[in-house]
Amino acid sequence: NICGNDEVKTTLCTDQYTLPTLLSIMSTQLSNPGIQEHGCGILAAMSLRKPSNTTIILHSYNGGVAIMNAMRKHSKHALIQRQG
């Protein structure tokens, strides 16, 4: 689990590649519950214990929209609701 290391999480949040790619995949694969579950899980793990990462995800990349879209599209999918 690469998100277990706080330094790695920060690097992934600021590398200008990881978050845009993840959020793009979540956007284009919105109907795929597995992608949405794991995408939300990755965003949650990247935010854990790192408020600055949360700010980057939500404000710099509008990641809250991806999370809300996943939760709305898969409202009966318990794992997505828990991860989101």
Coordinates of N, CA, C and O in Angstrom, one line a residue:
N1 N 0.8 -1.2 0.0 CA 0.0 0.0 0.0 C 0.9 1.2 0.0 O 1.4 1.6 1.0
I2 N 1.0 1.9 -1.1 CA 1.9 3.0 -1.3 C 1.4 4.3 -0.5 O 2.1 5.2 -0.2
C3 N 0.1 4.3 -0.2 CA -0.5 5.4 0.5 C -0.3 5.3 2.0 O -0.8 6.1 2.8
G4 N 0.4 4.2 2.5 CA 0.7 4.1 3.9 C 1.8 5.0 4.4 O 2.0 5.2 5.6
N5 N 2.5 5.5 3.5 CA 3.7 6.4 3.8 C 3.3 7.8 3.5 O 3.0 8.2 2.3
D6 N 3.3 8.7 4.5 CA 2.8 10.1 4.3 C 3.6 10.9 3.3 O 3.1 11.7 2.5
E7 N 4.9 10.6 3.2 CA 5.7 11.3 2.2 C 5.4 10.9 0.8 O 5.3 11.8 -0.1
V8 N 5.1 9.6 0.6 CA 4.7 9.2 -0.7 C 3.4 9.8 -1.1 O 3.2 10.2 -2.3
K9 N 2.4 9.8 -0.2 CA 1.1 10.4 -0.4 C 1.3 11.8 -0.9 O 0.6 12.2 -1.9
T10 N 2.1 12.6 -0.2 CA 2.3 14.0 -0.6 C 2.9 14.1 -2.0 O 2.5 14.9 -2.8
T11 N 3.9 13.2 -2.3 CA 4.5 13.2 -3.6 C 3.5 12.9 -4.7 O 3.4 13.6 -5.7
L12 N 2.6 11.9 -4.4 CA 1.6 11.6 -5.4 C 0.6 12.7 -5.6 O 0.0 12.9 -6.7
C13 N 0.3 13.4 -4.6 CA -0.7 14.5 -4.7 C -0.1 15.7 -5.4 O -0.9 16.5 -5.9
T14 N 1.2 15.9 -5.4 CA 1.8 17.1 -6.0 C 2.6 16.8 -7.3 O 3.2 17.7 -7.8
D15 N 2.5 15.6 -7.8 CA 3.3 15.3 -9.0 C 2.7 15.7 -10.3 O 3.3 15.5 -11.4
Q16 N 1.5 16.3 -10.3 CA 0.9 16.8 -11.6 C 0.5 15.7 -12.5 O 0.1 16.0 -13.7
Y17 N 0.6 14.4 -12.1 CA 0.2 13.3 -13.0 C -0.8 12.4 -12.3 O -1.8 12.0 -12.9
T18 N -0.5 12.0 -11.1 CA -1.3 11.0 -10.4 C -2.8 11.4 -10.2 O -3.7 10.6 -10.6
L19 N -3.0 12.5 -9.6 CA -4.4 12.9 -9.3 C -5.2 13.2 -10.6 O -6.3 12.7 -10.8
P20 N -4.6 13.9 -11.6 CA -5.4 14.1 -12.8 C -5.7 12.8 -13.5 O -6.8 12.6 -14.1
T21 N -4.8 11.9 -13.5 CA -5.0 10.6 -14.1 C -6.1 9.8 -13.4 O -7.1 9.3 -14.0
L22 N -6.0 9.7 -12.1 CA -7.0 9.0 -11.3 C -8.4 9.7 -11.5 O -9.4 8.9 -11.7
L23 N -8.5 11.0 -11.4 CA -9.8 11.6 -11.5 C -10.4 11.5 -13.0 O -11.6 11.4 -13.2
S24 N -9.5 11.5 -13.9 CA -9.9 11.3 -15.3 C -10.5 9.9 -15.5 O -11.6 9.7 -16.1
I25 N -9.8 8.9 -14.9 CA -10.3 7.5 -15.0 C -11.7 7.4 -14.3 O -12.6 6.8 -14.8
M26 N -11.8 8.0 -13.1 CA -13.1 7.9 -12.4 C -14.2 8.6 -13.2 O -15.3 8.1 -13.2
S27 N -13.9 9.7 -13.9 CA -14.8 10.4 -14.7 C -15.3 9.6 -16.0 O -16.5 9.5 -16.2
T28 N -14.3 9.0 -16.6 CA -14.7 8.2 -17.9 C -15.2 6.9 -17.6 O -15.9 6.3 -18.4
Q29 N -15.0 6.3 -16.4 CA -15.5 5.0 -16.0 C -16.5 5.1 -14.9 O -16.6 4.2 -14.0
L30 N -17.4 6.1 -15.0 CA -18.3 6.3 -13.9 C -19.3 5.1 -13.7 O -19.7 4.9 -12.5
S31 N -19.6 4.4 -14.7 CA -20.5 3.3 -14.6 C -19.9 2.0 -14.0 O -20.6 1.1 -13.7
N32 N -18.6 2.0 -13.8 CA -17.9 0.9 -13.3 C -17.7 1.0 -11.8 O -16.9 1.8 -11.3
P33 N -18.5 0.2 -11.0 CA -18.4 0.4 -9.5 C -17.1 0.0 -8.9 O -16.7 0.6 -7.9
G34 N -16.4 -0.9 -9.5 CA -15.0 -1.3 -9.0 C -14.1 -0.1 -9.1 O -13.3 0.2 -8.2
I35 N -14.1 0.5 -10.3 CA -13.2 1.7 -10.4 C -13.6 2.8 -9.4 O -12.7 3.4 -8.8
Q36 N -14.9 3.0 -9.2 CA -15.3 4.1 -8.3 C -15.0 3.7 -6.9 O -14.5 4.6 -6.1
E37 N -15.2 2.5 -6.5 CA -14.8 2.1 -5.1 C -13.4 2.3 -4.8 O -13.0 2.9 -3.8
H38 N -12.5 1.8 -5.7 CA -11.1 1.9 -5.5 C -10.6 3.4 -5.7 O -9.7 3.8 -5.0
G39 N -11.2 4.1 -6.6 CA -10.8 5.5 -6.8 C -11.1 6.3 -5.5 O -10.3 7.1 -5.0
C40 N -12.3 6.1 -5.0 CA -12.7 6.8 -3.7 C -11.7 6.3 -2.6 O -11.3 7.2 -1.7
G41 N -11.4 5.1 -2.5 CA -10.5 4.5 -1.5 C -9.1 5.2 -1.6 O -8.5 5.5 -0.6
I42 N -8.6 5.3 -2.8 CA -7.3 5.9 -3.0 C -7.4 7.4 -2.5 O -6.5 7.8 -1.8
L43 N -8.4 8.1 -2.9 CA -8.5 9.5 -2.5 C -8.6 9.6 -0.9 O -8.0 10.5 -0.3
A44 N -9.3 8.7 -0.3 CA -9.4 8.7 1.1 C -8.1 8.4 1.8 O -7.7 9.0 2.7
A45 N -7.4 7.4 1.2 CA -6.1 7.0 1.8 C -5.1 8.2 1.6 O -4.3 8.4 2.5
M46 N -5.1 8.9 0.5 CA -4.2 10.0 0.3 C -4.5 11.1 1.2 O -3.6 11.9 1.5
S47 N -5.7 11.3 1.7 CA -6.1 12.3 2.6 C -5.8 12.0 4.0 O -5.7 13.0 4.8
L48 N -5.8 10.8 4.4 CA -5.6 10.4 5.8 C -4.4 10.9 6.4 O -3.3 10.8 5.9
R49 N -4.6 11.6 7.5 CA -3.5 12.3 8.3 C -2.7 13.4 7.5 O -1.7 13.8 8.0
K50 N -3.3 13.8 6.4 CA -2.6 14.8 5.6 C -3.6 15.9 5.1 O -4.1 15.9 4.0
P51 N -3.9 16.9 6.0 CA -4.9 17.9 5.6 C -4.5 18.7 4.3 O -5.3 19.1 3.6
S52 N -3.2 18.8 4.2 CA -2.7 19.5 3.0 C -3.0 18.7 1.7 O -3.3 19.3 0.7
N53 N -3.0 17.4 1.8 CA -3.4 16.6 0.6 C -4.9 16.7 0.3 O -5.3 16.8 -0.8
T54 N -5.6 16.8 1.4 CA -7.1 17.0 1.2 C -7.4 18.3 0.5 O -8.2 18.3 -0.4
T55 N -6.7 19.3 0.9 CA -6.9 20.6 0.2 C -6.5 20.5 -1.3 O -7.2 21.0 -2.1
I56 N -5.4 19.8 -1.6 CA -5.0 19.7 -3.0 C -6.1 18.9 -3.7 O -6.5 19.3 -4.8
I57 N -6.5 17.8 -3.2 CA -7.5 16.9 -3.8 C -8.8 17.7 -4.1 O -9.4 17.7 -5.2
L58 N -9.3 18.4 -3.0 CA -10.6 19.0 -3.2 C -10.6 20.3 -3.9 O -11.5 20.6 -4.7
H59 N -9.6 21.1 -3.7 CA -9.6 22.5 -4.2 C -8.8 22.6 -5.5 O -9.2 23.3 -6.4
S60 N -7.6 22.0 -5.6 CA -6.8 22.1 -6.8 C -7.3 21.2 -7.9 O -7.2 21.6 -9.1
Y61 N -7.9 20.1 -7.6 CA -8.3 19.1 -8.6 C -9.8 18.8 -8.6 O -10.3 18.0 -9.4
N62 N -10.6 19.5 -7.7 CA -12.0 19.3 -7.7 C -12.4 17.9 -7.5 O -13.4 17.4 -8.0
G63 N -11.6 17.2 -6.6 CA -11.9 15.8 -6.4 C -13.2 15.5 -5.7 O -13.7 14.3 -5.8
G64 N -13.7 16.4 -5.0 CA -15.0 16.2 -4.4 C -16.1 15.9 -5.4 O -17.0 15.1 -5.1
V65 N -16.0 16.5 -6.6 CA -17.0 16.2 -7.6 C -16.9 14.7 -8.0 O -17.9 14.0 -8.2
A66 N -15.7 14.2 -8.2 CA -15.6 12.8 -8.5 C -16.1 11.9 -7.5 O -16.8 10.9 -7.8
I67 N -15.9 12.2 -6.2 CA -16.4 11.4 -5.1 C -18.0 11.5 -5.1 O -18.6 10.4 -5.0
M68 N -18.5 12.7 -5.2 CA -20.0 12.8 -5.2 C -20.6 12.1 -6.4 O -21.7 11.5 -6.3
N69 N -20.0 12.2 -7.6 CA -20.5 11.5 -8.8 C -20.6 10.0 -8.5 O -21.5 9.3 -8.9
A70 N -19.5 9.5 -8.0 CA -19.4 8.0 -7.7 C -20.5 7.6 -6.7 O -21.2 6.6 -6.9
M71 N -20.7 8.4 -5.7 CA -21.7 8.1 -4.6 C -23.1 8.2 -5.2 O -23.9 7.4 -4.8
R72 N -23.3 9.2 -6.0 CA -24.7 9.3 -6.6 C -25.0 8.2 -7.6 O -26.1 7.6 -7.6
K73 N -24.0 7.9 -8.5 CA -24.3 6.9 -9.5 C -24.4 5.5 -8.9 O -25.2 4.7 -9.4
H74 N -23.8 5.3 -7.8 CA -23.8 3.9 -7.2 C -24.3 4.0 -5.7 O -23.7 3.6 -4.8
S75 N -25.5 4.6 -5.6 CA -26.1 4.9 -4.3 C -26.4 3.7 -3.5 O -26.5 3.7 -2.3
K76 N -26.5 2.6 -4.1 CA -26.8 1.3 -3.4 C -25.6 0.4 -3.2 O -25.7 -0.7 -2.7
H77 N -24.5 0.9 -3.6 CA -23.2 0.1 -3.5 C -22.6 0.5 -2.2 O -22.0 1.6 -2.1
A78 N -22.7 -0.3 -1.2 CA -22.2 0.0 0.2 C -20.8 0.3 0.3 O -20.4 1.2 1.0
L79 N -19.9 -0.3 -0.5 CA -18.5 -0.1 -0.4 C -18.1 1.3 -0.9 O -17.2 2.0 -0.4
I80 N -18.8 1.7 -2.0 CA -18.5 3.1 -2.5 C -19.0 4.1 -1.5 O -18.3 5.1 -1.3
Q81 N -20.2 3.9 -0.9 CA -20.7 4.8 0.1 C -19.7 4.9 1.3 O -19.5 6.0 1.8
R82 N -19.2 3.8 1.7 CA -18.2 3.8 2.8 C -16.9 4.5 2.4 O -16.4 5.3 3.2
Q83 N -16.4 4.3 1.2 CA -15.1 4.9 0.8 C -15.3 6.4 0.5 O -14.4 7.1 0.8
G84 N -16.5 6.8 0.0 CA -16.7 8.2 -0.3 C -16.9 9.0 0.9 O -16.6 10.1 1.0

